[in-house]
Coordinates of C-alpha atoms in Angstrom, one line a residue:
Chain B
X18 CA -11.2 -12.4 -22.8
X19 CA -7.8 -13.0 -23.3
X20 CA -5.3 -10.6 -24.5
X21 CA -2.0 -10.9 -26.6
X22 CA 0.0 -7.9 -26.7
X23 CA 1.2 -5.9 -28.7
X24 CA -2.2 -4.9 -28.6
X25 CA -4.4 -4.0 -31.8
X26 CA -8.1 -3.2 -31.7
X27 CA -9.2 -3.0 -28.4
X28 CA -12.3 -1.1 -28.7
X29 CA -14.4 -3.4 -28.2
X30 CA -13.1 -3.8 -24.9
X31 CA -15.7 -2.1 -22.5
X32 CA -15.1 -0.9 -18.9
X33 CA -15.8 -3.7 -16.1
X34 CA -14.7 -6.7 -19.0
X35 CA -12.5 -9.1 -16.7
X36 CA -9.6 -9.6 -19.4
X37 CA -6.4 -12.1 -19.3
X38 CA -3.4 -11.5 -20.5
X39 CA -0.6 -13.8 -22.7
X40 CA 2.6 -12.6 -23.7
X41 CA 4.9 -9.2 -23.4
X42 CA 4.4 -6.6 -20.7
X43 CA 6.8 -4.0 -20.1
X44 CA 7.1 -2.5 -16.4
X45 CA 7.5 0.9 -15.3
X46 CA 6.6 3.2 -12.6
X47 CA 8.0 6.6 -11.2
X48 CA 11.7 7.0 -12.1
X49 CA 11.2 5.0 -15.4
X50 CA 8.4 7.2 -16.5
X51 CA 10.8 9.9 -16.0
X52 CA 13.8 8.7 -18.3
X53 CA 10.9 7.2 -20.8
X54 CA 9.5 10.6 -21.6
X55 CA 12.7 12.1 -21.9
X56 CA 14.0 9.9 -24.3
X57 CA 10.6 10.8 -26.4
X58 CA 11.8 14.9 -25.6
X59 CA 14.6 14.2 -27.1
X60 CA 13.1 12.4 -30.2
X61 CA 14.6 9.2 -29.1
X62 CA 13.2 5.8 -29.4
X63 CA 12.1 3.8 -26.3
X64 CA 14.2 0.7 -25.3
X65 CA 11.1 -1.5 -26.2
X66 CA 8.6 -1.3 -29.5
X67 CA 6.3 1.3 -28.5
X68 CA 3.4 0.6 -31.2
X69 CA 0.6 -1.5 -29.6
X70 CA 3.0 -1.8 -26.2
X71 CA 1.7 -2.6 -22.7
X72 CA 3.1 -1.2 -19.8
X73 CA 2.0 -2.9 -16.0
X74 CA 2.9 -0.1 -13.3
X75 CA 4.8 -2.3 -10.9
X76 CA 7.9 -2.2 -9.0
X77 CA 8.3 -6.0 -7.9
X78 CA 10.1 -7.9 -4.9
X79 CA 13.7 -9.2 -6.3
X80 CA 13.5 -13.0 -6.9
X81 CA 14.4 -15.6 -4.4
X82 CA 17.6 -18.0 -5.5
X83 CA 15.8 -20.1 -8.4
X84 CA 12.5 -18.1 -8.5
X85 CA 11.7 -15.9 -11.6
X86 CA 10.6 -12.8 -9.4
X87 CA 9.0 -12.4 -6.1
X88 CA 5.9 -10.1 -5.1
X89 CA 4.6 -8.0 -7.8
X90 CA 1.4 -6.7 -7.8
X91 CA 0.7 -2.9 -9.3
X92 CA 1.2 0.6 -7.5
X93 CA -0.9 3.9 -8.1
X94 CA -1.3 4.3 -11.4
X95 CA -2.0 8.5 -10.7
X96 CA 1.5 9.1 -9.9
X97 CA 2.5 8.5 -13.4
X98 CA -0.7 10.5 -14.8
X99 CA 1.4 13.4 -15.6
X100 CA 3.8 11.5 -17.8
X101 CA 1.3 9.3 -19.2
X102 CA 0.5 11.2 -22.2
X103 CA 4.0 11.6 -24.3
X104 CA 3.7 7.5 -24.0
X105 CA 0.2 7.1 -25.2
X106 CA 1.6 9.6 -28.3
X107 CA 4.3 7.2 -28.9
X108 CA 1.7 4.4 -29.6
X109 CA 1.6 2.6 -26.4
X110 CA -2.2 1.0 -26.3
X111 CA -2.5 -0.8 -22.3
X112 CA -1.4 0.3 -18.9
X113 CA -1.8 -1.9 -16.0
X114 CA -2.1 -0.8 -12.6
X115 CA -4.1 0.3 -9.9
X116 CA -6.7 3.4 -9.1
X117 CA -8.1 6.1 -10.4
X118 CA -6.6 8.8 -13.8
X119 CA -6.8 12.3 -14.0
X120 CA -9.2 13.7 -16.2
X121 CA -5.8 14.3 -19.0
X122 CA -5.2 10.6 -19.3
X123 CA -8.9 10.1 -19.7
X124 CA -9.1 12.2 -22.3
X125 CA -5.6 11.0 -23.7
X126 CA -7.1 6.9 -23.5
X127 CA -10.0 8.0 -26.0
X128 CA -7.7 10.3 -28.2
X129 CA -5.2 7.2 -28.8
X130 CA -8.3 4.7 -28.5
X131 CA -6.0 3.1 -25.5
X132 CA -7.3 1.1 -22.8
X133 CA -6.4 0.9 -18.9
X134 CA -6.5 -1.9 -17.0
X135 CA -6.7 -2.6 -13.0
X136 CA -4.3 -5.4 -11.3
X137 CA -5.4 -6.5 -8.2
X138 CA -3.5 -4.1 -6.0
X139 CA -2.1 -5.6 -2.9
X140 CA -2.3 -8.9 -4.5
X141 CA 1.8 -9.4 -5.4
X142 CA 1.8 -12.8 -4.3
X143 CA -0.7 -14.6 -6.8
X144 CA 0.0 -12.0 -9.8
X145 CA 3.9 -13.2 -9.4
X146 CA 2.6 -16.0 -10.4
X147 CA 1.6 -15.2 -13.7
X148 CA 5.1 -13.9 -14.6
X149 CA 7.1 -16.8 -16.9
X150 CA 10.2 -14.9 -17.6
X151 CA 11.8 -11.8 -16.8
X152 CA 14.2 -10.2 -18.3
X153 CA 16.1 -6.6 -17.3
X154 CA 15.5 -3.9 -20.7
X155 CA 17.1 -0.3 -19.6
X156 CA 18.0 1.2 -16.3
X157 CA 19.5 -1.2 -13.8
X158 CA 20.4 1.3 -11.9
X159 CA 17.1 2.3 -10.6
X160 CA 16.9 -1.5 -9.1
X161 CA 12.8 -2.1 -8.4
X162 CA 12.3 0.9 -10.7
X163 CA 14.3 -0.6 -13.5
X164 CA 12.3 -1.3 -16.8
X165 CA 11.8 -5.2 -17.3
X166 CA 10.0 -6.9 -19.8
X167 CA 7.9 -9.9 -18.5
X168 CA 6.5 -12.6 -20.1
X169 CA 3.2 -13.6 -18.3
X170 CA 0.2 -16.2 -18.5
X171 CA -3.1 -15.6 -17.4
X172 CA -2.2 -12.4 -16.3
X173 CA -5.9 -11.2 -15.0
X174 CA -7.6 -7.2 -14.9
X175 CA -10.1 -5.9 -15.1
X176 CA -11.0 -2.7 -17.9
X177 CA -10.9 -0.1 -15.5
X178 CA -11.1 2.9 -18.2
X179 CA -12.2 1.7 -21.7
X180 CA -11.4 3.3 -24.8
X181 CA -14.1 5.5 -24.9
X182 CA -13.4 6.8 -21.8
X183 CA -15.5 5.0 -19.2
X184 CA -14.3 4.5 -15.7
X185 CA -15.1 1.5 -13.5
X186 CA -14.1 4.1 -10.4
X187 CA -16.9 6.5 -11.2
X188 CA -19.5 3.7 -12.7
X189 CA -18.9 1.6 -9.6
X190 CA -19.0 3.8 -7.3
X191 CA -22.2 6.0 -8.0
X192 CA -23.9 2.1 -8.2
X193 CA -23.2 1.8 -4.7
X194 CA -23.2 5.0 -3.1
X195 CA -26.0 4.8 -0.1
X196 CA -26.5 8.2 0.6
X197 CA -25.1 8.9 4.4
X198 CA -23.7 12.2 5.4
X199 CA -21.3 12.9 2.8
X200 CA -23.8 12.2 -0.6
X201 CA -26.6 12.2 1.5
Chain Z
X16 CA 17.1 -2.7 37.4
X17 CA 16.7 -5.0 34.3
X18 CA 19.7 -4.8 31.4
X19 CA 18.3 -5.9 28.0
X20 CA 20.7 -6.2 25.3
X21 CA 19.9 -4.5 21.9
X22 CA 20.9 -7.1 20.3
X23 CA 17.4 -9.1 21.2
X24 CA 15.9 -6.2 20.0
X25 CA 17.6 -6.2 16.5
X26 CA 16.6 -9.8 16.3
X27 CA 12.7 -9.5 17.3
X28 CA 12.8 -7.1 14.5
X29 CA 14.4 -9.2 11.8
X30 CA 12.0 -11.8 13.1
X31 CA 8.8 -9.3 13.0
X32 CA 10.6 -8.0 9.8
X33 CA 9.7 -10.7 8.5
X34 CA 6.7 -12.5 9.6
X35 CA 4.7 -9.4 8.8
X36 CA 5.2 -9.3 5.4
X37 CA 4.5 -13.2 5.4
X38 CA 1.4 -13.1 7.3
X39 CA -1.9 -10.8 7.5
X40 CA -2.5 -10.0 11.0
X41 CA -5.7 -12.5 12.6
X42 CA -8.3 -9.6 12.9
X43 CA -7.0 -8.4 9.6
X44 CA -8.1 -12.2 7.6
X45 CA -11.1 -12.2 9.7
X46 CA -12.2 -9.0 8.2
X47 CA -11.5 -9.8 5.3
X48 CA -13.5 -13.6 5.3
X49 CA -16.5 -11.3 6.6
X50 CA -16.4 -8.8 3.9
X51 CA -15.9 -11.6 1.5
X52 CA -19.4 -12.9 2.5
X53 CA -21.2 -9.4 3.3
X54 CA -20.0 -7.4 0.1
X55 CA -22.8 -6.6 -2.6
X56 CA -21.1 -6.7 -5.7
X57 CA -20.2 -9.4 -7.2
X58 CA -16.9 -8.1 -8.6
X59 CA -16.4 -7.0 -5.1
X60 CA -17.0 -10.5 -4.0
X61 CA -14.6 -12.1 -6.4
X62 CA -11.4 -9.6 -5.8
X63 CA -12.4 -10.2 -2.1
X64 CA -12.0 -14.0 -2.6
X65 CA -8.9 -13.2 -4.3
X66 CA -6.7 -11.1 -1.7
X67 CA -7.8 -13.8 0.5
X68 CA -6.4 -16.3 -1.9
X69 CA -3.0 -14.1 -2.1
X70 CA -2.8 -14.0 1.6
X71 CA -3.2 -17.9 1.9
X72 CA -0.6 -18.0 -1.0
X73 CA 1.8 -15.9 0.9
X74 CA 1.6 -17.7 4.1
X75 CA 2.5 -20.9 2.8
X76 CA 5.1 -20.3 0.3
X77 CA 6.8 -17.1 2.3
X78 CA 6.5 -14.7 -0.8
X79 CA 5.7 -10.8 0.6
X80 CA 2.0 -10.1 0.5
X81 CA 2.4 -7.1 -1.4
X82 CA 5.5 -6.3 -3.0
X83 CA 5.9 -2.7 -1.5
X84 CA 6.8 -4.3 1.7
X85 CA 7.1 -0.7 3.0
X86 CA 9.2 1.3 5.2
X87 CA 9.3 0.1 8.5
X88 CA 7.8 1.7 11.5
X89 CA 8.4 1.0 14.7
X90 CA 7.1 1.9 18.0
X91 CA 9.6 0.9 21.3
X92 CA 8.0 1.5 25.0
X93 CA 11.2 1.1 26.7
X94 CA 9.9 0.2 31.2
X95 CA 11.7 3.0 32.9
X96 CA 13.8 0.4 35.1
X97 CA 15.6 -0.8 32.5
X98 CA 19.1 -0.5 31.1
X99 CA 19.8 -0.9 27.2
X100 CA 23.0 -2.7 26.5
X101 CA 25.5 -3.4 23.8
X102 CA 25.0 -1.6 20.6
X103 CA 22.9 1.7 19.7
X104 CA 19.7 0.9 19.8
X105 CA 18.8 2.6 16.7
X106 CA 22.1 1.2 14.7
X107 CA 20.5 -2.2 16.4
X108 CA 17.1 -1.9 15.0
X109 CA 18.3 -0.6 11.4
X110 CA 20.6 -3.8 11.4
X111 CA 17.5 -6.1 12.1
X112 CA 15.9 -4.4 9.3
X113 CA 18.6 -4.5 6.9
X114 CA 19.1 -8.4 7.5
X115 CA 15.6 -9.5 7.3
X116 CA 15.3 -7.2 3.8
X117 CA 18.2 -8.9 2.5
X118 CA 18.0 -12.3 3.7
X119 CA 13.5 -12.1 2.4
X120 CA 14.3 -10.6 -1.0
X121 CA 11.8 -8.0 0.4
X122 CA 12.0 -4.7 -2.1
X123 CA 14.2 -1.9 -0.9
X124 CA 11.8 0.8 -1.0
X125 CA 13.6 3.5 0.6
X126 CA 15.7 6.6 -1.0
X127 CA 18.4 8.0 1.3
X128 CA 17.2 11.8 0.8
X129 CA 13.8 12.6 -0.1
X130 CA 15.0 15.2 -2.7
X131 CA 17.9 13.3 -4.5
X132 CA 16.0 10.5 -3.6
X133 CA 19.0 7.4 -4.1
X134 CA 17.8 4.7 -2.8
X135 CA 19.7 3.0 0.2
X136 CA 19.2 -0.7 -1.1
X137 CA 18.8 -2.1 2.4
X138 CA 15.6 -0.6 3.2
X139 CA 16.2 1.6 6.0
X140 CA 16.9 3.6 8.0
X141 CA 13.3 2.4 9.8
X142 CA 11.0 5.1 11.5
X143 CA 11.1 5.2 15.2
X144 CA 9.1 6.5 18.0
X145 CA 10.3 5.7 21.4
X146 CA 7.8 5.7 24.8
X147 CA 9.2 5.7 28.1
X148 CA 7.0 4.1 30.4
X149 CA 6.7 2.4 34.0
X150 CA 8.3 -1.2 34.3
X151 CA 10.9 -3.3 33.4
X152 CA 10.3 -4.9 30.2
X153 CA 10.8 -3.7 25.9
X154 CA 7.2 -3.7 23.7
X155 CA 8.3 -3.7 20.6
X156 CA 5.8 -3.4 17.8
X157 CA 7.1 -3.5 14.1
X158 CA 5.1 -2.5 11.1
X159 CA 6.2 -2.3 7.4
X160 CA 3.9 0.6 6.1
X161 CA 2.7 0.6 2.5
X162 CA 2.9 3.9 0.3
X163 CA -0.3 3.7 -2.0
X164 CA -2.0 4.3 1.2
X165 CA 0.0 6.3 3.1
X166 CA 0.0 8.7 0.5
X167 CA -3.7 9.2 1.0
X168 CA -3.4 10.4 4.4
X169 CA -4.5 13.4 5.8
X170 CA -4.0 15.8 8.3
X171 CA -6.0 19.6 9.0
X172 CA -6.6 21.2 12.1
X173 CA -9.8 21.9 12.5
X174 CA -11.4 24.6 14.4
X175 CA -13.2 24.3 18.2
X176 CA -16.5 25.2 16.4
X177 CA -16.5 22.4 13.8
X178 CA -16.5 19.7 16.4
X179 CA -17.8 16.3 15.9
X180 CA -19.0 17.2 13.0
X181 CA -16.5 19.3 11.1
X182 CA -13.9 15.7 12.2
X183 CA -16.4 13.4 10.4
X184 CA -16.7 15.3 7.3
X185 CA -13.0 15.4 7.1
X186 CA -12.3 12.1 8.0
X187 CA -14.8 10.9 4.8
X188 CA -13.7 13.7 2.6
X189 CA -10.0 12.4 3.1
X190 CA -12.0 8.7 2.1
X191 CA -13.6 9.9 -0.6
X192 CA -10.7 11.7 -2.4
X193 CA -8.4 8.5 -1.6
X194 CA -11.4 6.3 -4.1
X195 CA -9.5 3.0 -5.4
X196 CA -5.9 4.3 -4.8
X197 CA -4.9 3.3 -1.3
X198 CA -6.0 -0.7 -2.2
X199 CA -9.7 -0.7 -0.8
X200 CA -10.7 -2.3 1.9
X201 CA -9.0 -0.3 3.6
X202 CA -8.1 0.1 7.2
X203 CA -8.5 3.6 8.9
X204 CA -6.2 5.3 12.4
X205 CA -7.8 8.6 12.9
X206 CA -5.9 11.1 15.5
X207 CA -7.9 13.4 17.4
X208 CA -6.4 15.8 19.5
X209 CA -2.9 17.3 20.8
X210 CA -0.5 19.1 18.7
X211 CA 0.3 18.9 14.9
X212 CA 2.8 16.1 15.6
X213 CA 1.2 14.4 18.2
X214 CA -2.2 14.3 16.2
X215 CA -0.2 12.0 13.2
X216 CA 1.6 9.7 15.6
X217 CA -2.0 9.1 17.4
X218 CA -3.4 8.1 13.6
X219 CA -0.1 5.8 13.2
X220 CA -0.9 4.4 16.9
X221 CA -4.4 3.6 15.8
X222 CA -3.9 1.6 12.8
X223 CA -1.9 -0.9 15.2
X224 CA -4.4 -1.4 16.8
X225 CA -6.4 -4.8 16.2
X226 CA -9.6 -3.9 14.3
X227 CA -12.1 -5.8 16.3
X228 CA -11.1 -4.3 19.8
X229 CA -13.5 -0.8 19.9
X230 CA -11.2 2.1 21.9
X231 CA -11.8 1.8 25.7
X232 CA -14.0 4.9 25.7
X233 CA -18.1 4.8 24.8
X234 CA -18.4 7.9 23.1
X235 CA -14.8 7.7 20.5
X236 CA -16.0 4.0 20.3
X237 CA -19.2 4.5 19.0
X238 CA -17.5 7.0 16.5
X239 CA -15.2 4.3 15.2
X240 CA -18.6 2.6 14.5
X241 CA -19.9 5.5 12.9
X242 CA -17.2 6.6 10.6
X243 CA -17.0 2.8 9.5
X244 CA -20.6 2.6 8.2
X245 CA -20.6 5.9 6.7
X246 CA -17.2 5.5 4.8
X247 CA -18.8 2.2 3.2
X248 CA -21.8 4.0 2.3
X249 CA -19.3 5.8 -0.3
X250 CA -19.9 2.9 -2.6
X251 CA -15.8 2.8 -3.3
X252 CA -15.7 -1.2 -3.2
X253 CA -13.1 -3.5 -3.1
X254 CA -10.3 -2.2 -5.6
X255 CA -12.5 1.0 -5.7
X256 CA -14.7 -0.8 -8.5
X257 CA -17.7 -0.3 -6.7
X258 CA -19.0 -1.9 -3.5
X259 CA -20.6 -1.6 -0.2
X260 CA -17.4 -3.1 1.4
X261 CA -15.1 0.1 1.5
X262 CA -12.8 -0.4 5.0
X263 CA -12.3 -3.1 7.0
X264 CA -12.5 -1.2 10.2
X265 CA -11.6 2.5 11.6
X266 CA -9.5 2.7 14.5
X267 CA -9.3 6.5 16.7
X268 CA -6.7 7.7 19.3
X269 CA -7.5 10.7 21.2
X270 CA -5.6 13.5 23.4
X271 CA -6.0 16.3 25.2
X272 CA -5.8 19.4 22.6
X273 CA -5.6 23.3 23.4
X274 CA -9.1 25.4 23.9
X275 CA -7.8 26.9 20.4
X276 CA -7.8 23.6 18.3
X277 CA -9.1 20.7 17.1
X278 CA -6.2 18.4 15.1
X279 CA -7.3 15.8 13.0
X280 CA -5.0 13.2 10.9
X281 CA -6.0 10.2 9.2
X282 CA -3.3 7.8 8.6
X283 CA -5.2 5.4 5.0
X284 CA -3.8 2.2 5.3
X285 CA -5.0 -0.7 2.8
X286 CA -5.8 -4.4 3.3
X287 CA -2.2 -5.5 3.7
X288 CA -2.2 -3.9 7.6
X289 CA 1.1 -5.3 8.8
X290 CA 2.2 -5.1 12.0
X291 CA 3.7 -7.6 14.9
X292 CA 4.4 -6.6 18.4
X293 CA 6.4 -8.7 20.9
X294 CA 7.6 -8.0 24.7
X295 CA 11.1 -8.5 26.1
X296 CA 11.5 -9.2 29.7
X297 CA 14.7 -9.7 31.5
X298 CA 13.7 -13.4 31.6
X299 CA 13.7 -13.4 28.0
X300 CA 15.2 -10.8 26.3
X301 CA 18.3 -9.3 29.2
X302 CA 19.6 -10.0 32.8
X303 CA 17.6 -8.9 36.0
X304 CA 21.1 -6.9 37.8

């Protein structure tokens, strides 16, 4: 299925759906998620439209002379569960990136009817790309951490926690546990 | 006595730099075909296909395989006959990372103080462990070490009493709690043994190892064989969606230990393994005096 952010109804969107997306993503990861839900604190706007927003969890690879960017696949989405929900609140609807969410954002996703979405992690080299256009919104100075808004093309994922709350991590994985010392 | 220059060693590092962000490690791609063809799921089977895809896409047009092209460890066994010359060896290794960061457009991952945390924008300083050992020649391995995975890494010390045991259930407890974060398939180093220090250094040590040599002896051998089938009966997958492929291959050091403990660390490292090794001999790398 393919997606065009900003996004609108995306219940129907169901946990293991392999999606694609066209258009605006807006990166962030640690030290942006930090300034991001300050600003909100401070009843302050974020430096992109928030309603219907996607944000992909990646610091990339500056690009080469002539390049648009270099790698950038996703990083671990649980380090920004703790400033995950202020964002959701503020209307943002997708997050890209990779692993498991606490049981907060969980609960968050279904509250705000949000989905989240895995990237293939470790996979910077194709995803790049996927990215058209690249262009630098807030925070230079945080360099790799710096909040950018991409423009991408068949951007793939996967629905890794759908808006009612189902988790490919805990679906998946109970479907192929095989007993053995530790669930045995 | 054999004089070897730093300055070869600050250029087998930009070189190893690199080629390892460039290109997956043989055993590593090999692994990674076979998993490809024995994984169950058929998402499993399609992001498999894919990473293999990335790392074929990397190779050929020189982008990094993952873009947290890590902080870089390296491990220098220095021959006890030789003589380092020219500049500091660790100024001389930092400057052949620094180079090969800049000159890659590799990400500069690393913040100057882990509480300020302002990053350097060069990428170092690296992480070095030195080895003094017999001969005349400099092995130099290089590996840039990811952060989704080493964050899952572990380390308890165990008590005499657990034994064999009480180290396999922490090695797959540490497995299990990691799920989907550290990039599954993952690749294992398991320390067993020593002190507290000595026990995470031996888990580093394993993971540059190549994952289809077994450890020289029968019985930690047959325990890498264990552990491996047992962490991919977890059912975590490729990605962590589910999947009978989990890791690639688990790879254990040992050392002697006190008759009061039993240390344990396991050092998670994901499907981009990196590492390249490369030996200077006077011939090629210094002056025989």
């Amino acid at each position: 299925m393919e997606l065009f952010p900003p996004l609108m109804a995306i219940e129907s969107l169901e946990c293991g759906d392999e999606v694609r997306f066209q258009g605006v993503v807006y990166t962030a990861r640690d030290a942006a998620h930090k300034r991001l839900v300050k600003l909100l604190e401070q009843g302050e706007e974020l430096p992109f439209p928030a309603k219907g927003a996607v944000i992909y969890y990646v610091g990339p690879c500056p690009a080469k002379p002539g390049e648009i960017v270099g790698s950038a696949g996703p990083t671990t989405s649980s380090r920004m569960d703790d400033l995950t929900l202020p964002l959701l609140e503020a209307g943002i609807k997708g997050m890209i990136g990779k692993g498991e969410r606490s049981e907060k954002v969980i609960t968050g996703i279904k509250k705000h009817k949000a989905v989240y979405f895995a990237a293939l992690g470790g996979a910077g080299a194709l995803l790049a790309r996927c990215i058209k256009h690249m262009e630098l919104i807030a925070y230079p100075e945080l360099g790799p951490e710096a909040v950018y808004k991409l423009e991408v093309v068949d951007f793939p994922a996967i629905v890794a926690i759908d808006a009612r709350g189902r988790s490919i991590y805990q679906e998946g994985r109970k479907q192929y546990q095989a007993g053995g010392m530790l669930h045995g | 006595m054999a004089l070897i220059s730093t300055r070869h060693i600050k250029e087998a590092v930009y070189d190893m730099c690199k080629n390892s962000n460039y290109n997956l490690p043989a055993d590593v791609s090999e692994a990674m075909l076979a998993a490809s063809r024995q994984e169950k799921s058929s998402l499993g089977k399609q992001v498999l296909a894919q990473l293999v895809e990335n790392s074929h896409l990397a190779r050929e047009q020189n982008i990094a395989l993952c873009q947290d092209t890590g902080m870089i460890v390296v491990f220098l066994e220095i021959g006890q006959e030789v003589s380092l010359t020219g500049q500091a060896i660790e100024e001389a290794i930092n400057e052949g990372v620094r180079s090969a960061y800049q000159d890659s457009f590799f990400r500069n991952s690393i913040v100057h103080d882990p509480l300020i945390r302002d990053n350097t924008n060069d990428n170092t300083p690296a992480v070095v462990h030195y080895k003094i050992v017999p001969g005349d020649t400099v092995k130099i391995v290089v590996s840039p070490k990811g952060f989704g995975s080493e964050n899952m890494s572990a380390l308890r010390m165990l008590k005499p009493s657990q034994g064999l045991d009480g180290v396999k259930a922490f090695v797959l407890e540490t497995i299990s709690t990691a799920g989907g974060n550290p990039c599954p398939p993952m690749i294992i180093g398991v320390g067993i043994g020593g002190t507290m220090e000595k026990v995470a250094l031996l888990a580093k040590e394993a993971l540059m190892r190549p994952i289809n040599q077994d450890h020289i002896l029968p019985h930690v051998a047959s325990l890498e064989h264990e552990l491996l089938a047992e962490i991919n009966k977890l059912g975590i997958g490729p990605q962590g969606f589910g999947g009978s492929v989990s890791a690639l291959g688990v790879n254990i050091e040992v050392y002697p230990t006190h008759i009061a403990g039993l240390p344990v660390a396991v050092n998670v490292s994901c499907h981009v393994t990196r590492h390249q090794q490369r030996i200077l001999a006077p011939k090629n790398g210094g002056d025989l005096l």
